[in-house]
Each structure stands twice: as structure tokens, then as C-alpha cells.
Coordinates of C-alpha atoms in Angstrom, one line a residue:
Chain A
M1 CA 240.8 132.2 17.9
S2 CA 242.5 133.1 14.9
A3 CA 243.7 136.7 14.5
V4 CA 240.8 139.0 12.7
I5 CA 243.8 141.7 12.3
E6 CA 247.5 141.1 12.2
L7 CA 249.7 143.8 11.6
E8 CA 253.7 143.1 11.1
N9 CA 255.9 145.9 11.5
L10 CA 253.5 147.9 8.9
G11 CA 254.7 151.3 7.6
V12 CA 253.3 153.6 5.3
R13 CA 254.9 156.8 4.1
F14 CA 253.6 159.1 2.0
G15 CA 256.5 161.1 0.0
T16 CA 259.1 161.7 2.7
R17 CA 257.0 161.8 5.7
D18 CA 256.1 158.7 8.1
I19 CA 252.0 158.3 8.5
L20 CA 252.4 155.0 10.2
R21 CA 255.5 153.8 11.4
N22 CA 255.9 149.7 13.0
L23 CA 252.8 149.2 13.7
T24 CA 252.7 145.3 15.5
C25 CA 250.0 143.7 16.5
S26 CA 247.3 140.7 16.5
L27 CA 243.1 141.4 16.7
Q28 CA 241.0 138.9 18.1
G29 CA 237.9 140.9 19.3
R30 CA 234.8 141.1 18.3
T31 CA 234.4 144.0 18.1
I32 CA 237.5 146.8 18.1
G33 CA 238.1 150.4 18.3
L34 CA 240.7 152.2 16.9
L35 CA 240.9 155.6 18.9
G36 CA 243.4 158.5 18.4
P37 CA 243.5 162.0 18.1
N38 CA 243.2 163.8 14.8
G39 CA 246.1 162.8 12.6
A40 CA 247.0 160.2 14.3
G41 CA 246.6 157.8 11.2
K42 CA 243.6 155.7 12.0
S43 CA 241.8 156.5 9.0
T44 CA 245.1 155.6 7.0
L45 CA 245.6 152.4 8.9
I46 CA 241.9 151.8 7.4
N47 CA 242.7 152.8 4.4
T48 CA 246.0 150.7 4.1
L49 CA 244.3 147.4 5.0
L50 CA 242.0 148.6 2.3
G51 CA 244.6 148.5 -0.4
F52 CA 244.1 151.7 -1.1
Y53 CA 247.8 152.8 0.0
P54 CA 250.5 150.6 -0.2
P55 CA 252.8 149.6 2.8
C56 CA 256.1 150.9 2.5
A57 CA 257.4 148.6 5.6
G58 CA 255.7 145.2 6.7
T59 CA 252.7 144.1 5.9
A60 CA 249.2 143.2 7.4
R61 CA 246.6 140.5 7.5
V62 CA 242.9 140.5 7.3
F63 CA 241.5 137.1 8.6
G64 CA 245.1 135.6 7.5
F65 CA 245.1 137.2 3.3
D66 CA 248.0 139.3 3.3
I67 CA 247.6 142.8 2.0
R68 CA 250.2 143.1 -0.2
T69 CA 249.3 139.6 -2.3
Q70 CA 245.7 138.6 -1.5
M71 CA 243.7 141.8 -1.6
R72 CA 240.8 141.1 -3.9
Q73 CA 239.9 137.8 -1.0
I74 CA 240.2 140.8 2.0
R75 CA 237.7 143.1 -0.2
T76 CA 235.2 140.0 -0.6
L77 CA 235.5 139.7 3.1
V78 CA 235.0 143.1 4.4
G79 CA 232.3 146.1 4.2
Y80 CA 233.5 149.7 4.5
M81 CA 231.6 152.5 6.0
P82 CA 233.7 155.7 5.2
E83 CA 234.2 158.5 7.0
N84 CA 233.4 161.3 4.5
D85 CA 230.2 161.4 1.9
S86 CA 230.3 159.1 -0.1
F87 CA 227.0 158.2 -2.4
I88 CA 226.4 159.0 -5.8
S89 CA 223.4 161.7 -5.5
D90 CA 221.0 161.4 -8.1
M91 CA 220.6 157.5 -7.2
T92 CA 218.1 156.2 -4.9
A93 CA 218.7 154.8 -1.8
V94 CA 217.9 151.0 -3.0
A95 CA 219.7 152.1 -6.7
F96 CA 222.9 152.8 -4.7
V97 CA 222.9 149.5 -2.1
R98 CA 221.7 147.3 -4.9
L99 CA 224.9 148.6 -7.4
M100 CA 227.3 147.9 -4.7
A101 CA 226.2 144.8 -3.2
E102 CA 225.9 143.8 -7.1
L103 CA 230.0 145.1 -7.6
S104 CA 230.7 143.1 -3.9
G105 CA 229.6 139.9 -6.0
L106 CA 226.1 139.5 -5.4
P107 CA 223.9 138.3 -8.3
S108 CA 221.3 141.6 -9.2
E109 CA 217.8 139.9 -7.8
A110 CA 219.7 138.7 -4.5
A111 CA 221.3 142.3 -4.5
L112 CA 218.2 143.9 -4.9
E113 CA 216.7 141.7 -2.2
R114 CA 219.8 142.6 0.0
A115 CA 219.3 146.2 -0.3
H116 CA 215.9 146.4 0.6
E117 CA 216.7 144.6 3.7
S118 CA 219.7 146.8 4.8
L119 CA 218.0 150.0 4.4
F120 CA 215.0 148.3 6.5
Y121 CA 217.4 147.2 8.7
V122 CA 219.3 150.6 9.7
G123 CA 215.9 152.5 9.3
L124 CA 215.7 154.0 5.9
G125 CA 213.1 151.7 4.8
E126 CA 210.3 154.6 4.3
A127 CA 212.9 156.5 2.7
R128 CA 214.8 154.3 0.1
Y129 CA 213.2 155.4 -3.1
R130 CA 214.0 159.1 -2.2
K131 CA 217.2 160.2 -4.1
L132 CA 220.5 160.2 -1.8
G133 CA 221.3 163.8 -2.6
T134 CA 218.1 164.8 -0.9
Y135 CA 219.0 162.7 2.7
S136 CA 219.7 164.4 5.6
Q137 CA 223.1 163.8 7.2
G138 CA 222.1 161.3 9.3
M139 CA 220.6 159.5 6.9
K140 CA 223.5 159.6 4.6
Q141 CA 225.2 158.0 7.2
L142 CA 222.8 155.1 7.5
A143 CA 222.8 154.7 4.1
K144 CA 226.8 154.5 4.1
L145 CA 226.0 151.6 6.6
A146 CA 223.6 150.2 5.0
Q147 CA 226.0 149.6 1.6
A148 CA 228.6 148.0 3.8
I149 CA 226.6 145.4 5.2
A150 CA 224.5 144.7 1.9
H151 CA 226.7 142.0 0.9
G152 CA 227.2 140.2 4.4
P153 CA 230.9 141.2 5.1
K154 CA 232.4 139.4 7.2
L155 CA 234.5 142.2 8.7
L156 CA 233.1 146.1 9.0
I157 CA 235.2 149.0 9.0
L158 CA 233.2 151.6 10.6
D159 CA 235.2 155.1 10.1
E160 CA 233.8 157.7 12.6
P161 CA 230.4 156.1 12.2
T162 CA 228.8 158.5 14.6
N163 CA 230.6 161.7 12.6
A164 CA 228.3 164.9 12.2
L165 CA 224.6 162.9 14.2
D166 CA 222.2 164.5 16.3
P167 CA 222.1 162.8 19.8
P168 CA 219.3 160.1 19.0
A169 CA 221.2 159.5 15.8
R170 CA 224.2 158.8 17.4
Q171 CA 222.7 156.2 20.1
R172 CA 220.6 154.6 17.0
M173 CA 224.2 154.1 15.3
I174 CA 225.4 153.0 18.4
R175 CA 222.5 150.5 19.2
L176 CA 223.2 149.1 15.2
I177 CA 226.5 148.6 15.5
K178 CA 226.2 146.6 18.9
E179 CA 223.0 144.6 17.5
M180 CA 225.5 143.4 14.6
R181 CA 228.4 142.4 17.1
D182 CA 226.0 140.3 19.0
S183 CA 224.4 138.7 15.9
L184 CA 228.1 137.2 15.9
A185 CA 227.8 137.1 12.0
M186 CA 230.6 139.3 11.7
H187 CA 233.6 141.5 13.5
L188 CA 233.8 145.3 13.3
V189 CA 235.9 147.9 13.9
V190 CA 235.1 151.2 14.7
C191 CA 237.2 153.9 14.2
S192 CA 236.6 157.2 16.1
H193 CA 237.8 160.1 18.1
L194 CA 234.6 160.5 20.4
L195 CA 235.7 157.7 23.4
K196 CA 232.4 157.3 24.5
D197 CA 231.3 155.6 21.5
V198 CA 234.4 153.2 21.6
E199 CA 233.7 152.6 25.2
D200 CA 230.1 151.6 24.5
S201 CA 230.5 149.6 21.3
C202 CA 233.7 147.9 21.4
E203 CA 235.8 145.0 23.5
E204 CA 239.2 145.6 22.4
V205 CA 241.3 149.4 21.8
V206 CA 243.6 150.0 20.1
I207 CA 245.7 153.5 20.5
L208 CA 247.4 155.2 17.6
R209 CA 249.4 158.3 18.4
N210 CA 251.6 160.4 15.7
G211 CA 251.5 157.1 13.7
E212 CA 252.5 155.2 16.4
L213 CA 250.7 152.4 18.6
V214 CA 251.0 153.6 22.1
N215 CA 248.3 151.1 24.1
Y216 CA 246.2 148.2 23.4
S217 CA 243.7 147.4 25.8
N218 CA 241.4 144.8 26.2
L219 CA 237.8 146.4 27.8
E220 CA 236.5 143.7 28.9
E221 CA 239.5 142.6 30.8
E222 CA 240.1 145.6 31.9
R223 CA 237.0 146.3 33.4
R224 CA 236.6 142.7 35.0
S225 CA 239.8 143.7 37.0
N226 CA 238.7 146.6 37.7
R227 CA 236.4 144.6 39.6
R228 CA 238.9 143.0 42.0
F229 CA 240.4 146.8 42.8
L230 CA 238.4 148.4 45.8
E231 CA 239.0 152.0 47.5
M232 CA 237.4 152.1 51.0
E233 CA 237.5 155.2 53.7
A234 CA 236.5 153.9 56.8
V235 CA 236.6 155.4 60.7
G236 CA 238.7 153.5 63.0
A237 CA 241.1 151.8 60.4
N238 CA 244.3 150.7 61.8
E239 CA 247.2 148.5 60.9
E240 CA 245.4 145.7 62.4
F241 CA 242.4 145.6 60.2
V242 CA 244.9 145.9 57.1
E243 CA 246.9 143.1 58.4
A244 CA 243.6 141.2 58.8
I245 CA 242.8 141.9 55.0
E246 CA 246.2 140.7 54.2
S247 CA 245.7 137.7 56.5
L248 CA 242.6 136.6 53.7
G249 CA 245.3 137.2 51.2
C250 CA 244.5 140.4 49.3
E251 CA 246.8 143.0 48.5
C252 CA 246.0 146.0 50.8
A253 CA 247.9 149.6 51.9
M254 CA 246.9 152.8 53.7
T255 CA 247.5 155.8 51.7
G256 CA 246.1 158.4 54.7
D257 CA 244.5 158.1 57.8
R258 CA 241.2 156.4 56.9
R259 CA 242.0 155.2 53.2
I260 CA 242.7 151.9 52.3
K261 CA 243.0 150.5 48.5
I262 CA 242.7 146.4 48.5
V263 CA 243.3 144.2 46.1
L264 CA 240.8 141.2 46.1
A265 CA 242.3 137.7 46.2
D266 CA 240.0 135.7 43.7
S267 CA 238.6 133.5 46.2
I268 CA 237.5 136.8 48.3
E269 CA 234.4 138.8 48.0
V270 CA 233.4 142.3 49.5
R271 CA 231.2 140.8 51.7
D272 CA 234.2 139.4 53.7
I273 CA 236.1 143.0 53.8
Y274 CA 232.3 143.9 55.4
R275 CA 232.8 141.0 58.0
L276 CA 236.1 141.9 58.9
A277 CA 235.4 145.6 59.6
A278 CA 231.8 144.8 61.7
E279 CA 234.1 142.1 63.7
R280 CA 236.6 145.0 65.0
E281 CA 233.7 147.7 64.6
I282 CA 235.0 149.8 62.0
Q283 CA 232.7 152.2 59.8
I284 CA 233.1 152.2 56.3
R285 CA 231.8 155.4 55.3
R286 CA 232.5 154.9 51.7
L287 CA 233.5 151.8 49.3
S288 CA 233.9 152.1 45.9
Y289 CA 235.3 150.1 42.2
R290 CA 238.1 151.7 40.9
R291 CA 236.6 152.1 37.4
D292 CA 239.7 152.9 34.7
S293 CA 237.5 154.7 32.3
L294 CA 238.3 154.6 28.6
E295 CA 239.2 158.4 28.6
D296 CA 241.8 157.5 31.8
I297 CA 243.5 154.5 29.5
F298 CA 243.8 157.4 26.2
L299 CA 244.9 159.7 28.6
K300 CA 247.5 157.5 29.8
A301 CA 248.2 156.2 26.5
M302 CA 248.9 159.7 25.2
D303 CA 251.4 160.3 27.7
S304 CA 253.0 157.0 27.2
V305 CA 256.0 155.7 24.9
P306 CA 255.1 154.2 21.4
V307 CA 254.9 150.1 22.3
V308 CA 257.6 148.9 19.4
K309 CA 257.5 145.0 18.6
P310 CA 256.2 143.7 21.8
E311 CA 257.2 140.1 22.9
P312 CA 255.0 137.4 21.6
R313 CA 253.0 136.2 24.9
P314 CA 251.5 133.0 23.8
E315 CA 250.2 132.5 27.1
V316 CA 247.6 135.0 27.3
V317 CA 244.3 134.4 25.8
S318 CA 243.3 137.2 22.9
G319 CA 244.7 140.2 21.6
R320 CA 247.5 141.2 23.6
L321 CA 250.4 143.2 22.3
Chain B
M1 CA 209.2 143.9 4.5
A2 CA 208.7 140.5 7.7
V3 CA 209.7 141.5 11.0
Y4 CA 212.0 138.5 11.3
K5 CA 213.9 140.0 8.2
R6 CA 214.6 143.5 10.2
S7 CA 217.9 141.6 12.3
Y8 CA 221.2 141.4 10.6
K9 CA 221.6 138.5 8.6
A10 CA 224.8 137.6 6.7
Y11 CA 224.3 136.6 3.2
Q12 CA 224.9 133.5 2.6
G13 CA 224.2 133.2 -1.1
E14 CA 226.3 132.3 -4.1
L15 CA 228.3 135.3 -5.7
T16 CA 228.8 135.9 -9.5
R17 CA 231.9 135.2 -11.5
E18 CA 234.8 138.1 -10.8
W19 CA 235.3 138.4 -14.7
S20 CA 232.0 139.6 -15.3
R21 CA 231.4 142.4 -12.6
W22 CA 232.5 144.9 -15.1
T23 CA 229.3 144.6 -17.1
I24 CA 227.2 146.3 -13.7
I25 CA 229.0 149.3 -14.5
P26 CA 228.0 149.9 -18.3
R27 CA 224.2 149.0 -17.4
Y28 CA 223.9 151.3 -14.7
G29 CA 225.8 153.3 -16.9
L30 CA 223.5 153.4 -19.9
R31 CA 220.7 153.2 -17.4
G32 CA 221.3 156.5 -15.9
A33 CA 222.4 157.7 -19.5
F34 CA 219.4 157.3 -21.7
R35 CA 217.0 158.1 -18.3
S36 CA 217.2 161.7 -20.4
K37 CA 214.7 162.1 -23.5
F38 CA 217.4 164.5 -25.7
M39 CA 219.9 161.9 -25.4
T40 CA 217.4 158.9 -26.7
A41 CA 216.6 161.6 -29.3
F42 CA 220.1 162.1 -30.2
L43 CA 220.7 158.8 -30.9
V44 CA 217.7 158.3 -32.8
A45 CA 218.8 160.8 -35.0
S46 CA 222.4 159.5 -35.5
F47 CA 220.6 157.0 -37.4
F48 CA 219.5 159.4 -40.0
F49 CA 222.7 159.1 -42.2
P50 CA 223.3 155.8 -41.9
L51 CA 219.2 155.0 -42.9
L52 CA 220.1 157.5 -45.6
C53 CA 222.5 155.4 -47.1
L54 CA 221.0 152.6 -46.9
C55 CA 218.3 153.7 -49.1
A56 CA 221.0 154.9 -51.3
I57 CA 222.2 151.7 -52.0
Y58 CA 219.0 150.1 -52.3
L59 CA 218.2 152.4 -54.8
R60 CA 221.7 152.1 -56.6
Y61 CA 220.7 148.4 -57.5
N62 CA 216.7 149.3 -58.1
F63 CA 216.5 150.5 -61.9
S64 CA 212.8 149.7 -61.8
L65 CA 212.0 152.4 -58.9
L66 CA 214.8 154.6 -59.8
E67 CA 212.9 154.6 -63.1
K68 CA 209.7 155.3 -61.4
I69 CA 210.8 158.2 -59.2
N70 CA 213.0 160.1 -62.0
L71 CA 216.2 159.7 -59.9
F72 CA 219.1 158.3 -62.1
G73 CA 221.6 160.3 -60.4
V74 CA 221.7 157.3 -57.5
Q75 CA 222.9 155.3 -60.5
R76 CA 226.1 156.6 -61.0
L77 CA 226.7 156.6 -57.1
E78 CA 230.1 154.4 -57.1
I79 CA 229.6 152.4 -53.8
G80 CA 233.5 151.9 -52.7
G81 CA 236.5 153.0 -50.3
A82 CA 235.5 156.7 -51.0
F83 CA 231.9 156.0 -50.4
Y84 CA 232.1 154.6 -46.7
W85 CA 235.3 157.4 -46.1
W86 CA 232.2 159.7 -46.3
F87 CA 230.2 157.3 -43.9
V88 CA 232.6 157.2 -41.2
K89 CA 233.5 160.8 -41.7
I90 CA 229.7 162.0 -41.4
Q91 CA 229.1 159.6 -38.4
S92 CA 232.0 160.8 -36.7
F93 CA 230.8 164.1 -35.9
F94 CA 227.6 162.6 -34.3
T95 CA 229.9 160.3 -32.0
F96 CA 231.7 163.4 -31.5
L97 CA 228.4 164.9 -30.0
L98 CA 227.4 161.5 -28.4
A99 CA 230.5 161.2 -26.6
T100 CA 230.1 165.1 -25.7
F101 CA 227.3 164.6 -23.8
L102 CA 227.7 160.9 -22.3
G103 CA 231.3 161.1 -21.2
P104 CA 231.5 163.9 -18.9
P105 CA 229.1 162.8 -16.2
L106 CA 230.0 159.1 -16.1
I107 CA 233.6 159.8 -13.8
S108 CA 232.9 163.4 -12.6
K109 CA 229.3 162.1 -10.7
D110 CA 231.3 159.5 -8.7
L111 CA 234.2 161.9 -7.8
S112 CA 232.4 164.9 -7.1
N113 CA 230.0 162.7 -5.0
N114 CA 233.5 161.1 -3.5
A115 CA 231.9 157.6 -4.4
L116 CA 235.3 155.9 -5.8
P117 CA 236.3 154.2 -2.1
L118 CA 233.0 152.6 -2.6
Y119 CA 233.5 150.9 -5.7
F120 CA 237.3 149.9 -4.9
C121 CA 236.9 149.0 -1.2
R122 CA 235.3 146.0 -3.0
P123 CA 236.2 143.4 -5.3
F124 CA 236.7 145.3 -8.1
S125 CA 239.5 146.8 -9.7
R126 CA 240.6 150.1 -11.2
V127 CA 241.1 149.0 -14.4
E128 CA 237.8 146.9 -14.0
Y129 CA 235.8 150.2 -13.1
I130 CA 237.8 151.9 -16.5
F131 CA 237.2 149.6 -18.8
G132 CA 233.3 149.4 -17.4
K133 CA 232.9 153.2 -17.8
F134 CA 234.8 153.2 -21.1
S135 CA 232.6 150.7 -22.9
V136 CA 229.2 152.5 -21.6
I137 CA 230.9 155.4 -24.5
A138 CA 232.1 152.4 -26.8
G139 CA 228.9 150.1 -27.0
V140 CA 226.7 153.4 -27.8
L141 CA 229.3 154.6 -30.4
S142 CA 229.6 151.8 -31.8
F143 CA 226.1 151.1 -32.7
I144 CA 225.9 154.5 -34.7
T145 CA 229.1 153.9 -36.5
W146 CA 230.7 150.6 -37.2
V147 CA 227.4 148.3 -36.8
P148 CA 225.8 150.3 -39.1
G149 CA 228.4 150.6 -41.3
L150 CA 229.1 146.6 -41.6
I151 CA 225.3 146.4 -42.1
L152 CA 225.5 148.6 -44.7
F153 CA 228.8 146.7 -46.0
L154 CA 226.5 143.6 -45.9
V155 CA 223.7 145.0 -47.8
Q156 CA 225.7 146.5 -50.5
S157 CA 227.3 143.3 -50.9
A158 CA 224.3 141.3 -51.2
L159 CA 222.7 143.6 -53.9
A160 CA 226.0 143.9 -55.7
E161 CA 227.6 141.2 -58.4
S162 CA 228.9 138.0 -57.0
G163 CA 232.7 138.6 -55.5
W164 CA 232.0 142.2 -54.9
M165 CA 232.2 141.5 -51.0
R166 CA 235.8 139.2 -51.5
A167 CA 237.0 142.0 -53.5
N168 CA 236.4 144.8 -51.1
L169 CA 236.7 142.8 -47.7
W170 CA 239.1 145.6 -46.8
I171 CA 236.5 148.2 -46.6
A172 CA 234.6 146.5 -44.0
W173 CA 238.2 146.1 -42.2
S174 CA 239.1 149.9 -42.5
L175 CA 234.5 150.5 -41.3
F176 CA 235.9 148.6 -38.5
A177 CA 239.7 149.9 -37.2
G178 CA 238.8 153.5 -38.5
S179 CA 235.6 153.5 -36.5
C180 CA 237.0 151.9 -33.6
V181 CA 240.1 154.2 -33.5
W182 CA 238.1 157.5 -33.5
I183 CA 235.8 155.8 -30.5
V184 CA 238.9 154.6 -28.6
I185 CA 239.9 158.3 -28.8
L186 CA 237.2 160.1 -27.9
A187 CA 235.9 157.5 -25.2
L188 CA 239.3 158.0 -23.4
L189 CA 239.6 161.6 -24.1
A190 CA 235.8 161.9 -22.6
L191 CA 236.6 159.6 -19.5
A192 CA 239.8 161.6 -18.7
L193 CA 238.4 165.2 -19.4
S194 CA 235.6 163.9 -16.9
A195 CA 238.1 162.9 -14.0
W196 CA 240.2 166.1 -14.6
V197 CA 237.1 168.6 -14.1
R198 CA 234.4 167.2 -12.0
W199 CA 231.7 169.7 -12.9
R200 CA 230.4 167.7 -15.7
V201 CA 229.0 171.3 -17.8
A202 CA 233.0 172.5 -17.3
A203 CA 234.1 169.0 -18.9
G204 CA 231.5 168.7 -21.9
A205 CA 233.0 172.5 -22.7
L206 CA 236.6 171.2 -22.3
M207 CA 236.0 168.3 -24.5
L208 CA 234.3 170.4 -27.1
G209 CA 237.3 173.0 -26.6
V210 CA 239.9 170.3 -27.4
F211 CA 238.5 169.3 -30.6
F212 CA 237.9 172.8 -31.6
L213 CA 240.3 175.1 -30.0
G214 CA 242.8 172.7 -30.7
A215 CA 242.0 172.6 -34.7
G216 CA 242.2 176.2 -33.9
F217 CA 246.0 176.0 -32.7
A218 CA 247.0 173.6 -35.1
Q219 CA 246.0 176.2 -37.7
A220 CA 247.7 179.1 -36.6
I221 CA 251.2 177.2 -35.7
N222 CA 251.3 175.8 -39.0
T223 CA 250.4 179.5 -40.5
V224 CA 252.8 181.3 -37.9
L225 CA 255.8 178.1 -38.3
R226 CA 255.3 177.6 -41.7
T227 CA 255.3 173.9 -40.7
D228 CA 252.9 171.1 -40.9
R229 CA 253.9 170.1 -37.2
G230 CA 250.7 172.4 -35.6
Y231 CA 248.6 169.3 -37.1
Y232 CA 249.7 167.1 -33.7
F233 CA 247.1 169.3 -31.9
D234 CA 244.1 168.6 -34.2
I235 CA 242.5 165.4 -33.2
G236 CA 240.5 164.9 -36.0
S237 CA 242.5 166.2 -38.7
M238 CA 244.5 163.2 -37.6
A239 CA 241.7 160.6 -37.0
G240 CA 240.8 161.8 -40.7
R241 CA 244.2 161.1 -42.1
V242 CA 244.0 157.7 -40.3
W243 CA 240.6 157.1 -42.6
S244 CA 242.2 158.3 -45.6
G245 CA 244.9 156.0 -45.3
L246 CA 242.2 153.1 -44.4
F247 CA 239.7 153.8 -47.4
G248 CA 243.0 154.8 -50.1
T249 CA 241.3 158.7 -50.4
E250 CA 243.3 161.4 -51.0
P251 CA 244.5 162.9 -47.5
Q252 CA 243.4 166.5 -46.4
I253 CA 246.5 167.1 -44.5
A254 CA 250.3 167.4 -45.2
M255 CA 251.0 164.3 -42.5
T256 CA 251.9 160.9 -43.4
Q257 CA 249.3 157.9 -42.2
L258 CA 252.0 156.6 -39.6
D259 CA 252.1 160.5 -37.9
A260 CA 248.9 160.8 -37.8
W261 CA 248.9 156.9 -35.9
I262 CA 251.7 158.1 -33.9
G263 CA 249.4 161.4 -32.5
L264 CA 246.6 159.4 -31.6
A265 CA 248.1 156.6 -29.8
A266 CA 250.3 159.5 -28.0
V267 CA 246.5 161.1 -27.1
A268 CA 245.4 158.1 -25.8
V269 CA 248.1 157.3 -23.6
V270 CA 247.9 160.7 -22.4
C271 CA 244.1 160.1 -21.6
V272 CA 245.3 156.7 -19.4
L273 CA 247.9 158.5 -17.6
L274 CA 245.5 161.2 -16.7
L275 CA 242.9 158.5 -15.7
D276 CA 245.6 156.4 -14.1
R277 CA 246.3 159.5 -11.6
K278 CA 242.6 160.2 -10.9
V279 CA 240.5 157.1 -10.9
R280 CA 241.6 156.3 -7.1
A281 CA 240.1 155.9 -3.8
F282 CA 241.7 158.6 -2.4
E283 CA 244.3 161.4 -3.7
V284 CA 247.3 161.4 -1.6
V285 CA 248.8 164.9 -1.4
K286 CA 252.2 164.7 -1.2

């Protein structure tokens, strides 16, 4: 699969201050989460990809188009939902979305049709003839989403899409993001500092800190690998039991009196461990999969050193640094 | 709406040509501007003087009608450079007021609603945006300056003796050039103030201030410093000097035509620089 976004030693500087430093990665997932604490450079990275800020070093490519020389082609393929309120308050939602669709290149009649469809899709169908200035915060977020998808972008960039939303509205936004992801019609970049939103909707996560890339995780792979890692508490567990597990090809370690950590071999299932325990009359009191949540990954990333110029690893399937 | 359309579907149709997209801005801009009845009424009122001039030209060449209504004074009306100079001068006042009403909301509305990132995240450049906004003002102002002016010129050419048109083609050029200079200055100034003062009422007031306070300031400098350099602060006087040169009338201020052109060009450059600084998706605070 070709990369959606490639960063190549990308740097952005405002005055004498480096906002982004030496970002290098290749992202290929359908839904990419951009995480980081406030001021990490998430929005700056998005704005640089959209050509709003010029890079001071390196470059980036979106669908292979270079941000330094092919910005017009990039903008044709991208839909953008900004973080802050962005609309024209004395326009009706349908006129606003139509204007934005026309600016993206849709003919006037098609733009009108798409504006109606987009507003219905995001759930503003009944309110589409109301002026945007009269909308609630949640409705404004949805209107921003409607203008971003009206022209059918190949890449949708959502900057803090669940900002200022109440729980039902947040759920609705996450559901829309998942629906669009599952439609396979577009790739999504979700920029947020809310880990739950990203965990719910993204396959890949890039974590920034102080303008540097500190972690890349493929959440799907993490979830898969976590399913092979067991933590067990067993009464009567002894060295002989551990050796029996190891003889199956698993990695195993006793960490306490009753506690055993196991990395299952590919051909081994949990029921094989149960069978071994039953044969030796060992009581398994607790058995759980390790669940490295995004929060753990994020906290680890906050303590770790930045990822600088990783070696290319062509054997890795997708998006590894 | 059909239920099947409520799931997300990408747009598969054709796209418009890139060069034509700037025309979207004036289309929406004009629709928004003339939603106001006042603006429509004012535009109609701006045609009063051109209509009066048309009547004067018609009467000038229709002696029988003049006899009937006993209005022989019109017969002595000389229709040449001075006539059209008056036409431009009077219409310039209407264009100034129209630009003051029309210009301020054009960019300030987008800036105050933070809508510029939405324009510029699309295949649509800042130059196209500014040109689109410029064309809203320029289009409307053209409609009451050089367009009726050239119609008057054609009517005059049709009614006057043969050869008049050929001999006076320079008037048509002066009408067009003089009006365009004024329109460009007004449009750029209105847009620049609209971009810098996000509150449309304040931007309108500032537009009036630039012209009226500028004229007062120019007079004060001229009087106090006993110089003529103060006219560089009076945009109206500089434009008037340019028109005098174009129509061959007596200049009303002690300023060379070249200086007036340079002064107006400087105003235009400053406005473009102000627009360049303000019309951006995001403002970087260093």
C-alpha cells in the first residue's frame, strides 16, 4: 500500500522558535491518530500539510504530492475540519457548504446537491436552512464536518473533532468518523488530545511532544500482539509447570509466588495452558490478557526520547517508523 | 432525502476549470451585498446623474424639442473633455459612498468568523480570493462610472457631426482610465481596511476618515509648512489631479500629474501589502 502521508525530516520554525523538528515517518493506515499534549505541534503539522505554514527544513508528501511544489493537487484531495469555529455566520448551512464545495471545484448544481447530502449525512438535514450563527456548538462542529466532506476528499483531516461536544454529540461524531472510515472512500487523520477518541477510531497513532515525533504505534498490531500475552495467577504453580509451558514453545516467567507471565507461541491457544494446569491439578485463579491501552502507550511516549531518523525497515507491513 | 443517500459516498463527477473558480467569490459577494434594499436603492440613485447627462446630450442635438420646452441654455452646452471630467468627478462621489458601504463586510466577515482556513485549504489561492473580492467592488463601481460614461460617449458620437468620435477618442480612453484608477484605489483601500479592521462599521468609518481626515490633514500640512507636499495625504485630490491631466482641464491643486500618479500608486502598493499581511489562513504571531 502506498503512503498517505510521508514526512521527511520536516521542520517548521516561527521566528527563531522551532515548532516542528526533524519529523520523519510514513503513514499508510486508513485512520491515523495524531496525538500529543497541548502545544506539541499537532495543529502546526496539519497546517503545514495544508500549506498554511512553509517548512523550514525537509518536506512532506501527501499521496505522493510534495507540499513544497504540489500544494494545489494536495488541496484538491484533502478535506479539512479546523479546530476553531470557522464559518460565515450570516449564511445558511446549505449555502455555506455549497460555497465550500464550489471552491473545491464542484459545478454549482452538483455542489448544491452535495451540500444537501452532506448536511443530511452529518445529521443537520432539518436545520440546513438555518443561519450558521444560530447553531449550537455541536451543530457548528457538524457543519464544519459537512463542508469538509462535501467535495468527496480522499483524505479528511479532522482537528480536534470532538472539541466542546457533550457526550451524545461526541458519540455521534465518533460514529460518523467510523462510518466514513468503513466506507473505504477516504483516509482520515484525527488530531486530538483525547486518547479515548483516537483509540476508538484510529488504526495508527503518531505521538508528538515538543515538536518531535516520540512514538508511532499501529494500534491494530498492538491489539493483536497483546492477545498473545497472558498474566496468570495459579495456586500450586511450580517450576515443573513453567517448564511444561515452555516445552510448548511459549516464553514463560514466574514473577511471584503464584504469578506467571506467558507469551503464547503462535500455534498455542489458551486452552492448552488450561489442559496443562488440569493435568497437574493446578488451580488457575485469574487469567488475563495484557491490555496495553493507548493511555499506556501515550504515557510511555511522554517519558521516552524522540524518534530520530529511524532506519528504513522494508519488511514491516505498514507504517512502521 | 432518499435513505440510500444518507451513507457517505464520494463525489465522482467532473470538476470545474481551475481558472474559473475566482468567479465564485463575486457571485456570492454580489448576492450578499444586494440582499440589502438600501444598497439596491443607492445603486439606482447612482444612475440619476448619468441619466441627466444623457438627457442633456439628447436635448443638445434636438433643437425642435428645445424650442418647445424653451430650454435654449442647453444648446450652449459644450460636450467635450470638461463635460466628461464633470461626469467622472460627480460619479466618483457616488462610487466612493458605494465602496464605503460595499467594501467593509467583504473580508471582515470572513476574518471575524475565522473562515479563511476553509477557503485556503481548498485548491483556491489567496490571489484568487483577493481578486474575487476586488471584482465585487470593481464590478459594481464600473457599472456606475465608465460603463455609463462610455454609453454617453457613444450617444454623443451618434448625435454629433461625423468625425466627432474619431477626433475625441481620447475622451473615451480618459473616461475608462480615469474611472479605473479611482475604482482600483477605492477597491483596494476598502479591502485593506476590511482586512485590518474586523468590525465592518469601524472599517466603513475608517474609509470615510481616510478620505475626509486625509484631506484635512493635507490642508493642515500645506498651511503650516507652506508646502504642497501635503496633497500626498489627500487621495481625492490626487485622483482629481490625474483626471485633470487625462481630460485636459485646469488642475485644482499645485501638484504635477506624475506626482499624483506616484502618490496613487503608493496608496495601491500599501493596500496590497496590508492585504498580503492579513489575508492568510493563520496569522503567525512571532
